[in-house]
XYZ file of C-alpha atoms in Angstrom:
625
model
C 0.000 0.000 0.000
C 1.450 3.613 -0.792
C 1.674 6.127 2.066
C 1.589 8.844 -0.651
C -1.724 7.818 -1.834
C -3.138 7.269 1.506
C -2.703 10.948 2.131
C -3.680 11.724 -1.658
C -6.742 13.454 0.298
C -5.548 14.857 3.221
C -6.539 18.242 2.513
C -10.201 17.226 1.995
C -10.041 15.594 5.457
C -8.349 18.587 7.213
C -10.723 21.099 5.674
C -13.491 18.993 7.188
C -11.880 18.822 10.532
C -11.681 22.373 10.635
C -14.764 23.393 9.608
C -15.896 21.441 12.948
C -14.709 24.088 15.251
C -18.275 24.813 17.672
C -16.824 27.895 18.265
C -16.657 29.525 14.101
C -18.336 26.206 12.399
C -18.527 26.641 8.966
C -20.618 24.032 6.915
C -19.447 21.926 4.237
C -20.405 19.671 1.165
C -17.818 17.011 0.704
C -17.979 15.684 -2.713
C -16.641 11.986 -2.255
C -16.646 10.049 -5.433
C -16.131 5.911 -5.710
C -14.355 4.108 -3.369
C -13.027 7.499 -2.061
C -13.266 6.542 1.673
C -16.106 8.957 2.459
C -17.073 6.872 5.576
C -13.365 6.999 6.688
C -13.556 10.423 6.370
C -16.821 11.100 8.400
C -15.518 8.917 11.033
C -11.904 10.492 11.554
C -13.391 14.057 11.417
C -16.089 12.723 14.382
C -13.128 11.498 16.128
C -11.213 14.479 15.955
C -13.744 16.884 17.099
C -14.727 14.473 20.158
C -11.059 14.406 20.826
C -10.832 18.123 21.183
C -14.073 19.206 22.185
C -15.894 16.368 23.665
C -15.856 17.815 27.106
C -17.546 20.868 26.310
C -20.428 18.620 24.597
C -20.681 16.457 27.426
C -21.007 19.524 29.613
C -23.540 21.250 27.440
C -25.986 18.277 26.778
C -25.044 18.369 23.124
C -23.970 15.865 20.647
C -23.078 15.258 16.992
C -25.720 14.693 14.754
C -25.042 11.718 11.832
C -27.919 11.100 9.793
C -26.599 7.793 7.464
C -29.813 5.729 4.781
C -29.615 1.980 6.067
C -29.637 0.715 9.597
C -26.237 -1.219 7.972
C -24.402 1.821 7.418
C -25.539 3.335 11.347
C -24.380 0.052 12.925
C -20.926 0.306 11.125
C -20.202 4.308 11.808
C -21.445 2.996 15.919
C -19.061 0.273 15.639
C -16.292 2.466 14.072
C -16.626 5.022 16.541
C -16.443 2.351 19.612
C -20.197 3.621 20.474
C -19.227 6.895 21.719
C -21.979 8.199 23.881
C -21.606 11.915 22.536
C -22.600 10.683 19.338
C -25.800 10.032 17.916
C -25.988 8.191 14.483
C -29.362 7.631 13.173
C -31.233 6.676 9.692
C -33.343 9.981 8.088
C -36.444 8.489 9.913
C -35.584 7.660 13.223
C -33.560 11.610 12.969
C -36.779 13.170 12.251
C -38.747 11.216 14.958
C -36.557 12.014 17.598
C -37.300 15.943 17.087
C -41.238 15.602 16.775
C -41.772 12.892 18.951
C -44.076 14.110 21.982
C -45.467 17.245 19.696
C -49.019 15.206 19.621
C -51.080 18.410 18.883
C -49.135 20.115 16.618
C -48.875 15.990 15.029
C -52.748 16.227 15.412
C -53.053 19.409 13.488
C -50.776 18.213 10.763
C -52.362 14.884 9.869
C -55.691 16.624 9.901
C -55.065 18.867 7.448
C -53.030 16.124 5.267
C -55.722 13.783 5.631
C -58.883 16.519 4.740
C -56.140 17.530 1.586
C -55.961 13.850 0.228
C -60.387 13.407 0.651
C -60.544 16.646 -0.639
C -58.413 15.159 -4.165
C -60.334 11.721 -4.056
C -63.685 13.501 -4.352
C -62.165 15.713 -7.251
C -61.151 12.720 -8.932
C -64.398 11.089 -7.674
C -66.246 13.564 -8.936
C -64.692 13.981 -12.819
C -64.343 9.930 -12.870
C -66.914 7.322 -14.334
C -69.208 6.327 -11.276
C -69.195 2.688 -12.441
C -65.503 1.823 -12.316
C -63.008 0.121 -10.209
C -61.487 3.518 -9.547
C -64.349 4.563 -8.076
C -64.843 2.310 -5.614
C -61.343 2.436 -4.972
C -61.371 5.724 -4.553
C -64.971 5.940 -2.321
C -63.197 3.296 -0.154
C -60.140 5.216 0.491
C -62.129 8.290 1.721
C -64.389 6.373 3.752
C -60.695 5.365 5.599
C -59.456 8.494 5.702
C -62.198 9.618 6.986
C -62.772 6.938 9.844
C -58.501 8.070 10.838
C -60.010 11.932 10.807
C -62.677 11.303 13.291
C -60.623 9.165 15.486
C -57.657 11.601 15.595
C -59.388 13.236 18.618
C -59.199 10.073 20.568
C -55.342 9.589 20.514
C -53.279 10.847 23.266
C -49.930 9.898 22.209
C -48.818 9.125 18.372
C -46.408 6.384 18.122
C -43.903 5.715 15.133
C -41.412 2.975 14.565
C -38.362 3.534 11.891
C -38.383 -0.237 11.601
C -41.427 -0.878 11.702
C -45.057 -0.711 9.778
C -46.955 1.337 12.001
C -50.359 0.533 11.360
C -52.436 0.781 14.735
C -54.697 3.861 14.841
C -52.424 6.059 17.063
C -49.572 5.309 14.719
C -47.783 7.556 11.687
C -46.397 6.474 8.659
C -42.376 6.961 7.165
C -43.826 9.540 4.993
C -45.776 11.517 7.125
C -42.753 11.295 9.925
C -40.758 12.942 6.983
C -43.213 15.218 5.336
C -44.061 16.805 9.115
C -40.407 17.203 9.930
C -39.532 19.392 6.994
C -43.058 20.954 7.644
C -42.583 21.615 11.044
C -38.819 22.604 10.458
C -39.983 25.825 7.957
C -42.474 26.685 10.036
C -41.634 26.433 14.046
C -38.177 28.533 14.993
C -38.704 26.804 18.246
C -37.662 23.279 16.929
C -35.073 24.993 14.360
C -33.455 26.613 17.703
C -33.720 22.913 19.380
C -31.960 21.114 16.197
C -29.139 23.318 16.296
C -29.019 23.257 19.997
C -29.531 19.342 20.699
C -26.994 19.196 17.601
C -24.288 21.979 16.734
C -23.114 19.780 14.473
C -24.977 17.585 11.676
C -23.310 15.518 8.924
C -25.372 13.849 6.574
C -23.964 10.880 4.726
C -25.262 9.483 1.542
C -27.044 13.493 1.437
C -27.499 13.505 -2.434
C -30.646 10.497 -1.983
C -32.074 12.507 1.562
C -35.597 13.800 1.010
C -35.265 16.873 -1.478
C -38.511 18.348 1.348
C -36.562 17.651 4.446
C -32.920 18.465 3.081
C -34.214 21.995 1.766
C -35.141 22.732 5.284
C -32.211 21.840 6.715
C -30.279 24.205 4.517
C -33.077 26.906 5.666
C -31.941 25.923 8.810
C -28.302 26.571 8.774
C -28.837 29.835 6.723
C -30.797 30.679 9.880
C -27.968 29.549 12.394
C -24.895 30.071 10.613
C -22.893 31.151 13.171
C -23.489 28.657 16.039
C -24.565 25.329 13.439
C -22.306 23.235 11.006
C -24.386 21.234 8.854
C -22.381 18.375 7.023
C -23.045 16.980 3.738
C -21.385 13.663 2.380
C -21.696 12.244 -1.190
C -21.500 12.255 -4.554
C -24.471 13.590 -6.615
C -23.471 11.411 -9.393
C -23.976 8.143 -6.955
C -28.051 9.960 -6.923
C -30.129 7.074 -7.289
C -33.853 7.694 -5.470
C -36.049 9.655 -7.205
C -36.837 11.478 -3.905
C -33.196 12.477 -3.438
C -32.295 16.524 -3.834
C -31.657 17.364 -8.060
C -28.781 19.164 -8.688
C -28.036 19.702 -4.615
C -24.412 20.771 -5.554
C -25.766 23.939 -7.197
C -27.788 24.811 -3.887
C -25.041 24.825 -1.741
C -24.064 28.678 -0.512
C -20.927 30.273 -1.257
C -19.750 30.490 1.733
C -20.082 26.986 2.602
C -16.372 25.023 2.233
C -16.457 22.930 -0.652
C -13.560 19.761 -0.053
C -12.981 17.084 -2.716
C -11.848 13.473 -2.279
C -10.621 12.580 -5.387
C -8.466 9.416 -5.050
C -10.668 6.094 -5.699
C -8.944 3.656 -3.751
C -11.515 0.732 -5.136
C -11.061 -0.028 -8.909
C -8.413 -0.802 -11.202
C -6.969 2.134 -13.419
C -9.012 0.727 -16.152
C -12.290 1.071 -14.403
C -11.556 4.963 -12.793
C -10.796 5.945 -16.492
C -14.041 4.576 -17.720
C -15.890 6.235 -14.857
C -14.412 9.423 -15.376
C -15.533 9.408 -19.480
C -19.200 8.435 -18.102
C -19.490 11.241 -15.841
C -17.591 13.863 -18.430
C -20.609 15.241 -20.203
C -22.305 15.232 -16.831
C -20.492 17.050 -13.929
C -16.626 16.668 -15.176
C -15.164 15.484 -12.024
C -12.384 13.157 -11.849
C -10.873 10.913 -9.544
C -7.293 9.529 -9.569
C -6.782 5.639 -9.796
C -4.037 4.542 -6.828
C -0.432 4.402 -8.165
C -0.569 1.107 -6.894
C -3.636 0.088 -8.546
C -3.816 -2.824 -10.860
C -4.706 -2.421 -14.794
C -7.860 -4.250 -14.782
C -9.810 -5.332 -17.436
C -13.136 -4.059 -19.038
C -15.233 -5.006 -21.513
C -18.628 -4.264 -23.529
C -20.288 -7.554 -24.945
C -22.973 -6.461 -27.198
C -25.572 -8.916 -28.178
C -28.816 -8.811 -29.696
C -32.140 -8.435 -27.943
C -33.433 -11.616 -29.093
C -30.967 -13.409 -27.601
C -31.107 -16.248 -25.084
C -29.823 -14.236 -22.437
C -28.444 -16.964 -19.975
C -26.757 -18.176 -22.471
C -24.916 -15.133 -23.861
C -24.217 -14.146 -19.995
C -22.447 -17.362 -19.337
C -20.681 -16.813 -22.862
C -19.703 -13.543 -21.964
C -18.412 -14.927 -18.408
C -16.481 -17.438 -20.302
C -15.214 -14.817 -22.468
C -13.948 -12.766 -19.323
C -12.271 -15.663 -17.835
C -10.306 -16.364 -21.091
C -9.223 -12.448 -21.155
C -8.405 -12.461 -17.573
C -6.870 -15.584 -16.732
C -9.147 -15.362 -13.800
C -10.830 -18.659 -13.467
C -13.453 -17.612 -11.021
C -15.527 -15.908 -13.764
C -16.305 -19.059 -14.743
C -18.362 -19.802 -11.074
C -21.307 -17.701 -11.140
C -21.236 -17.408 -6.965
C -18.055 -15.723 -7.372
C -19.900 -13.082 -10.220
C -21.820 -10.531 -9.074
C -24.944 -9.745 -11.352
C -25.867 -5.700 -11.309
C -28.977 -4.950 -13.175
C -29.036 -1.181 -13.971
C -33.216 -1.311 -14.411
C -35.737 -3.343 -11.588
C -38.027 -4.143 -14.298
C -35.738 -6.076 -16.342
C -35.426 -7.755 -12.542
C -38.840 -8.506 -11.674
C -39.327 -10.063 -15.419
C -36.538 -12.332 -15.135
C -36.831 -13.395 -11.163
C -40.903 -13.838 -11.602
C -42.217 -11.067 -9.411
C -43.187 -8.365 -12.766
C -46.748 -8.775 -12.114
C -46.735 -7.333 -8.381
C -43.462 -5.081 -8.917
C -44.561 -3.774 -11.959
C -47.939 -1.671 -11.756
C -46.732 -0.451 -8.081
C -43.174 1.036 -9.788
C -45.290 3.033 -11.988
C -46.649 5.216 -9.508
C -43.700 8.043 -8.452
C -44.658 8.832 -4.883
C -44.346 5.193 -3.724
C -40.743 4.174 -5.666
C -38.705 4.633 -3.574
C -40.477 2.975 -0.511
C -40.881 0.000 -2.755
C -37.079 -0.062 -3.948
C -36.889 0.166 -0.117
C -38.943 -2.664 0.659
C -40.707 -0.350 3.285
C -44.183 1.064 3.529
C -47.258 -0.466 5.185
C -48.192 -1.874 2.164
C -45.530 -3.821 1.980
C -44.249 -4.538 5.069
C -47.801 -6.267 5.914
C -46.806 -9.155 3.312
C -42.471 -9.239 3.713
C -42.881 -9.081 7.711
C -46.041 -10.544 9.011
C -47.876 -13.007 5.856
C -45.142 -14.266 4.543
C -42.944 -15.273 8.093
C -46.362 -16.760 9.129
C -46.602 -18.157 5.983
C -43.435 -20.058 6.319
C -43.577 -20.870 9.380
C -47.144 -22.387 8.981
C -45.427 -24.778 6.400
C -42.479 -25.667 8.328
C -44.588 -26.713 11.184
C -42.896 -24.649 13.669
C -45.341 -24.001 16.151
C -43.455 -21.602 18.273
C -42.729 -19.556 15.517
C -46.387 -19.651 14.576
C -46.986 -18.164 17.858
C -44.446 -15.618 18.363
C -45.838 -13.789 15.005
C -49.345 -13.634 16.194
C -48.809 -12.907 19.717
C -46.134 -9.700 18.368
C -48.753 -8.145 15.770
C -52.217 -10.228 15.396
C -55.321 -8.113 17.486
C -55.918 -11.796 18.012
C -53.957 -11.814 20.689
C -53.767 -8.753 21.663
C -53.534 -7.971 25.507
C -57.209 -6.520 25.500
C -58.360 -9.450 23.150
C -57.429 -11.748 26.122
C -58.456 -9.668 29.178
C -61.907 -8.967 27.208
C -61.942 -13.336 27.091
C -61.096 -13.191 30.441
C -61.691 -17.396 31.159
C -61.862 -17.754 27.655
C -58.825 -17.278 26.325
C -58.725 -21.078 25.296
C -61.777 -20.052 22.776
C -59.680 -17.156 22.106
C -56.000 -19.403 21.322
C -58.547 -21.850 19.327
C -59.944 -19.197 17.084
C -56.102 -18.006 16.625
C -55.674 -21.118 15.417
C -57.996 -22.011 13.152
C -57.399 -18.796 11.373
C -53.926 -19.828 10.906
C -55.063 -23.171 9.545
C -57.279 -21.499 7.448
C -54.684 -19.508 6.131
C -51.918 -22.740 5.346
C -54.596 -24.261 3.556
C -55.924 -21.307 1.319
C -52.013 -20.708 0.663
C -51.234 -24.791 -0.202
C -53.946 -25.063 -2.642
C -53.206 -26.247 -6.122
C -54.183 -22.772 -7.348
C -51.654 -20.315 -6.544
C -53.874 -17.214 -4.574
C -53.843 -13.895 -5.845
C -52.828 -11.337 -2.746
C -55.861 -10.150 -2.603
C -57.727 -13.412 -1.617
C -54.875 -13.570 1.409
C -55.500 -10.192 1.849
C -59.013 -10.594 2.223
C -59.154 -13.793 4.250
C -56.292 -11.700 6.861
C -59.345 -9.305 7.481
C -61.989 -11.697 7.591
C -60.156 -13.741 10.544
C -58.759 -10.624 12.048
C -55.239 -12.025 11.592
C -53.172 -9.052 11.060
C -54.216 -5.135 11.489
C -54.873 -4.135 7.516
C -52.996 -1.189 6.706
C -55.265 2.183 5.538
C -53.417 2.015 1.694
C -54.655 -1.733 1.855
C -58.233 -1.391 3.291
C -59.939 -0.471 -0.041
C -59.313 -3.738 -1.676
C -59.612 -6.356 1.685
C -63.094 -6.591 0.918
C -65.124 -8.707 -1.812
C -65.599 -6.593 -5.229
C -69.156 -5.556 -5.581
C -71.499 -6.696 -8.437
C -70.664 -3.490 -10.188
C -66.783 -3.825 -10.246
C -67.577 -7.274 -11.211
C -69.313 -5.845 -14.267
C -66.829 -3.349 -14.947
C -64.778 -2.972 -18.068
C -61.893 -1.144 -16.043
C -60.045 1.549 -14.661
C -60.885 5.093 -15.602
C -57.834 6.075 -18.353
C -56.716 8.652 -15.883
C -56.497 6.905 -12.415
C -53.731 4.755 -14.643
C -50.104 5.304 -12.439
C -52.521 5.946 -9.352
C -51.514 4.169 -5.589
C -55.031 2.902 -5.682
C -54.945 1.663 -9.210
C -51.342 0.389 -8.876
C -52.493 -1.832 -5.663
C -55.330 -2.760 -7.303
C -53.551 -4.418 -10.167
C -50.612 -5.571 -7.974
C -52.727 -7.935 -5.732
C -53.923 -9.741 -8.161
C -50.601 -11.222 -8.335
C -49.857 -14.450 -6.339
C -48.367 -14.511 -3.452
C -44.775 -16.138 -4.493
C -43.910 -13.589 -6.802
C -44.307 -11.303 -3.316
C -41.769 -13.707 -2.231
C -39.618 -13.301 -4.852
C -39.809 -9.628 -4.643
C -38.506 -9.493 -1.501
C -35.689 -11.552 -2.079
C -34.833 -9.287 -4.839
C -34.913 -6.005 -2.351
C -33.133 -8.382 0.259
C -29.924 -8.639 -1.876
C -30.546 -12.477 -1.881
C -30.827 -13.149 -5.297
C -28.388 -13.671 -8.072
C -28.953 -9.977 -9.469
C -28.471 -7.005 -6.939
C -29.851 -3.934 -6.925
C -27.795 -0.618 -7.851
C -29.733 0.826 -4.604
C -28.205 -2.347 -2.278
C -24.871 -2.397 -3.963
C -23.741 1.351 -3.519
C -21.007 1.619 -1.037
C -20.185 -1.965 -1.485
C -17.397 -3.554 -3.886
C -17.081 -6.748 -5.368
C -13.906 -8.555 -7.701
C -16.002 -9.571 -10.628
C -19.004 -7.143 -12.112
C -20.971 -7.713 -14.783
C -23.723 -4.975 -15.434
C -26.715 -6.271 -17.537
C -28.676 -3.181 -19.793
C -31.508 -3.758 -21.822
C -34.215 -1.116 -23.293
C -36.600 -3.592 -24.326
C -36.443 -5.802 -20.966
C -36.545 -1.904 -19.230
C -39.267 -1.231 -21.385
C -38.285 2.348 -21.773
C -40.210 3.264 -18.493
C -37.244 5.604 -16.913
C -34.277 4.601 -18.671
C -32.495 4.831 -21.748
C -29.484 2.601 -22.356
C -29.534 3.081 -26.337
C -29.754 6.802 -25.783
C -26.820 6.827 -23.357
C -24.457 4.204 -25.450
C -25.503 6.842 -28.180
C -27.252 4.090 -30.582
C -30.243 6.492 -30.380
C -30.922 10.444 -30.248
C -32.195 12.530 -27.580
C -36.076 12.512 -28.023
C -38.044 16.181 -27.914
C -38.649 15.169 -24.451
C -35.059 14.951 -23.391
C -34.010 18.645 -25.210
C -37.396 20.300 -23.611
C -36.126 18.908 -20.122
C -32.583 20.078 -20.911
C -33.620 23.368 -21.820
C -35.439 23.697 -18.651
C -32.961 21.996 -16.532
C -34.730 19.195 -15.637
C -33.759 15.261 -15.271
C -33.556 13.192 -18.610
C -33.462 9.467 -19.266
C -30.373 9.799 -20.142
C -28.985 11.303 -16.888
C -30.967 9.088 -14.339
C -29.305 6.212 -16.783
C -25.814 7.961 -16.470
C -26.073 7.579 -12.908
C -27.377 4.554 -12.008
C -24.476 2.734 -14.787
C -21.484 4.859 -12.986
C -22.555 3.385 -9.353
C -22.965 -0.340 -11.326
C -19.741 -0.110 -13.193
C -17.426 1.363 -10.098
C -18.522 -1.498 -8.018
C -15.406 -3.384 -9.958
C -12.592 -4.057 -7.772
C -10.378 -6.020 -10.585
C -12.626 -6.474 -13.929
C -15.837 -5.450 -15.301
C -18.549 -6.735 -18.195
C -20.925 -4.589 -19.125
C -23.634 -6.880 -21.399
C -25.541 -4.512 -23.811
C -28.648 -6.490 -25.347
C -29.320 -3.929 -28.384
C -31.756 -3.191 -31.013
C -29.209 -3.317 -34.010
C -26.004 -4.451 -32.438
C -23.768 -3.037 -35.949
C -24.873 0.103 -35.000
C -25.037 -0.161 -31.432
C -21.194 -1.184 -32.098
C -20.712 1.370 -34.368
C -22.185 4.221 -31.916
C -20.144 2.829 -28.706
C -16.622 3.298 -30.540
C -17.874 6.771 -31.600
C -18.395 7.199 -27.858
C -15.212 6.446 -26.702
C -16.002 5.125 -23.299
C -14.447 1.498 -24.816
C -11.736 0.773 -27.111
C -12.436 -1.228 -30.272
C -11.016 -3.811 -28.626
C -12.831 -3.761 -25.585
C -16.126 -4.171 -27.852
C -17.329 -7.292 -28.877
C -20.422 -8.819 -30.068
C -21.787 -11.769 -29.002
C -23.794 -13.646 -31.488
């Protein structure tokens, strides 16, 4: 290892450390490219400032702030930091609890007016859609459970949340309200700004390019507000911008006077693979990062094939083909490959779960909760149907019984004080619902979610979640008889439910395994951060279906449509750059060599158009008949 690269960045790291002074702080945006160290450098600078002013924190009550996006990433920075009690590291949601928690009026207030907002757009919808459809039961169900939370907010005392959890009893709030009120209450009560930046005179934010573009724009309101007593922290790379929630073009909202430190030395990939990812990011932001002196070559190479192709097959030729180029004989064990599909679609239609994934990642507001795996929606199939499910089959009875005792109102303390010396009726019906529910889910016909759905609120098995209660009951003789949706509740949360339950319950399964990590393909969102020996990135318009991506457009086998130049023109996000991005944190996963597999239209001119591009050498470019 060389020294001199090792302190390649030492300037970025002692502009950091000085900008923590809680006597002048000054706040900073880090940019912290690939395999940079970022974490390394969040931890030393914590470190540092603990070292030289961690009495007068202790003394104070205060602490640093460090907001990271999994509970993964908090239990490493703990573990790096030896658990240091004047630091508290937190994920985005269990931050924002922890400064509204206890404000149950103001909470009151707030989910009033959301909830009265959201009936007041169902009835507008209600009102300009066809009486007769789906939709419109949909949406008349989804007021009448809006409305039944509106009445009953009077009745709760306390409001509960869990960042881990699904939170659906009545007193309970969702991850997206818990957000949404935060950056709410943020703007609008200088009491809680004052608390924030007293509780924490320091905040750093890793991973801050994907934090809520509503809750980071009131943080930065925030320390414009406090600038002289409040250091607020950002870490990341807006290239490595992969939720569609995340800040756009944060970088250009940072103040002048803010510090500005670069880490620019990727201590990760080969030289091979930095000078690729530099050339993808050139017609984006231009930053460059510096391959380690020590670094191996590496290898890289584009395998274009057609999109008719058997695709196994090509991806174990193209393995093959790596493993004769690199002499490295792993590539031909696909345990010791990891699979990175740029697009979740091309995902769910290969690992079985398109028909649930599919109508659900069409509707924006919810995309990134899926991609998350979170959500009540969702979490009432991953973490309470399916581990009863499973255990049900297994026969493990005390399994079976530590799921319903934890959620079902089955079992409930007041279900079993109401039974008072029937609570053997009361473990008997608990029982037979679970029965019930093994049989309806061994049948030889797979069931849709809905009918599990439905039988769960029958039996009282599980607490329904509100986005769920529209469709746990039986469809009325007029849905029956309808032809369909209304064409404009298409890409709706109702509508996308609606169609995703009628999927069966495996491809649920499946799903989750996909969101898991524990399936052969990863996700881009589970990988980042992470590096692996041998990559190969799979891209494919047709298996994307051109539903946010554009891999032809990017390898420059196709031209910008009028869409893309309007959205240019006004600034916004194209296909092309969400594509950009999500193929630079794919490719610089690649710790020694990297195939990219490129399933094209017309693979001549896909060829043709990829040596025009430069990113590959003519030799790195070969098709794959």
């Amino acid at each position: 290892m060389s020294t001199a690269d090792d302190l390649y960045d030492a300037a970025a790291d002692e502009t950091i450390i000085s900008c923590l002074d809680l006597e002048k702080p000054r706040s900073f945006f880090l940019y912290a490219g690939a395999g940079s160290g970022k974490t390394r450098s969040l931890v030393e600078a914590i470190r540092a400032i603990c070292e030289r002013e961690g009495r007068h924190l202790s003394l104070g009550g205060q602490k640093i702030g460090v907001i990271t996006y999994t509970n993964a990433a908090c239990d490493e920075i703990k573990q790096r930091l030896e658990f240091d009690p004047r630091v508290e590291v937190s994920t985005i949601h269990a931050f924002a609890w922890s400064l509204v928690s206890g404000y149950d009026n103001d909470i009151r207030g707030w989910v009033a007016t959301r909830l009265l907002q959201d009936i007041a757009e169902l009835e507008e919808a209600q009102a300009k859609g066809r009486a007769t459809s789906k939709a419109a039961v949909d949406r008349a169900r989804s007021i009448e459970s809006k409305r039944r939370r509106y009445e009953n907010l009077g009745s709760i005392i306390r409001f509960i949340y869990s960042p881990t959890g699904d939170n659906r009893t009545r007193d309970s709030l969702n991850h997206a309200e818990v957000i949404a009120m935060t950056a709410d209450f943020l703007m609008g009560k200088p009491g809680l700004r004052r608390l924030l930046v007293t509780r924490f005179p320091v905040l750093l934010i890793d991973e801050s390019q994907d934090t809520s573009r509503q809750l980071m724009d009131a943080l930065l309101d925030v320390e414009a507000d406090h600038r002289e007593r409040f250091c607020l922290g950002l870490f990341g790379d807006t290239m490595q911008r992969i939720y569609a929630d995340g800040k756009e073009r944060l970088a250009e909202a940072i103040p002048e006077v803010w510090a500005r430190p670069r880490k620019r030395m990727n201590h990760r990939c080969p030289t091979r693979v930095v000078e690729l990812i530099n050339r993808v990011r050139r017609d984006d932001d231009g930053e460059e990062q510096t391959p380690r002196s020590d670094a191996a070559a590496g290898t890289v190479r584009l395998f274009i094939a057609s999109q008719g192709a058997d695709k196994p097959a090509t991806e174990t030729a193209c393995a093959r083909r790596m493993q004769e180029v690199t002499g490295d004989e792993r590539w031909s064990s696909s345990e010791a490959i990891k699979i990175l599909a740029l697009e979740h679609l091309m995902s769910a239609r290969r690992f079985g779960f398109e028909r649930f994934f599919s109508p659900l990642y069409a509707v924006e507001r919810i995309r990134t909760s899926l991609l998350q795996g979170t959500g009540a929606g969702i979490g009432f199939f991953t973490r309470e149907v399916l581990p009863l499910v499973a255990a049900l089959r297994r026969s493990d009875r005390f399994a079976v019984a530590s799921i319903v005792r934890k959620t079902s109102p089955l079992l409930d303390r007041k279900s079993l004080e109401e039974a008072n010396e029937d609570q053997a009726a009361v473990l008997a019906g608990a029982k037979a619902a679970c029965d019930g529910l093994l049989e309806l889910t061994s049948s030889n016909t797979a069931p849709t979610a809905r009918s599990i759905l439905r039988y769960i609120a029958e039996k009282r098995l599980f607490i329904v979640p509100e986005v769920l209660s529209p469709f746990a009951v039986p469809d009325t003789p007029a849905e029956e008889d309808s032809a369909g949706d209304d064409e404009e509740e298409l890409n709706t949360e109702l509508s996308g439910w609606r169609q995703a339950l009628e999927a069966p319950l495996d491809e649920i399964e499946r799903y989750d395994r996909y969101i898991q990590g524990a399936s052969s393909f990863d996700t881009h969102q589970g990988v980042k951060g992470l590096e692996f020996p041998r990559v190969m990135v799979i891209v494919s318009d047709d298996e994307a279906r051109g539903f946010m991506f554009a891999y032809d457009k990017l390898f420059g086998a196709k031209g910008k449509s009028e869409t893309d130049l309007k959205n240019e023109a006004t600034g916004k996000e194209t296909s092309i750059d969400r594509t950009r991005r999500l193929f630079y944190v794919t490719c610089s996963r690649a710790e020694d060599s990297l195939a990219v597999v490129y399933y094209a239209e017309a693979v001549g001119a896909a060829r043709a158009a990829a040596v025009e591009q430069g990113w590959f050498t003519e030799g790195e470019i070969e098709i794959i008949a």
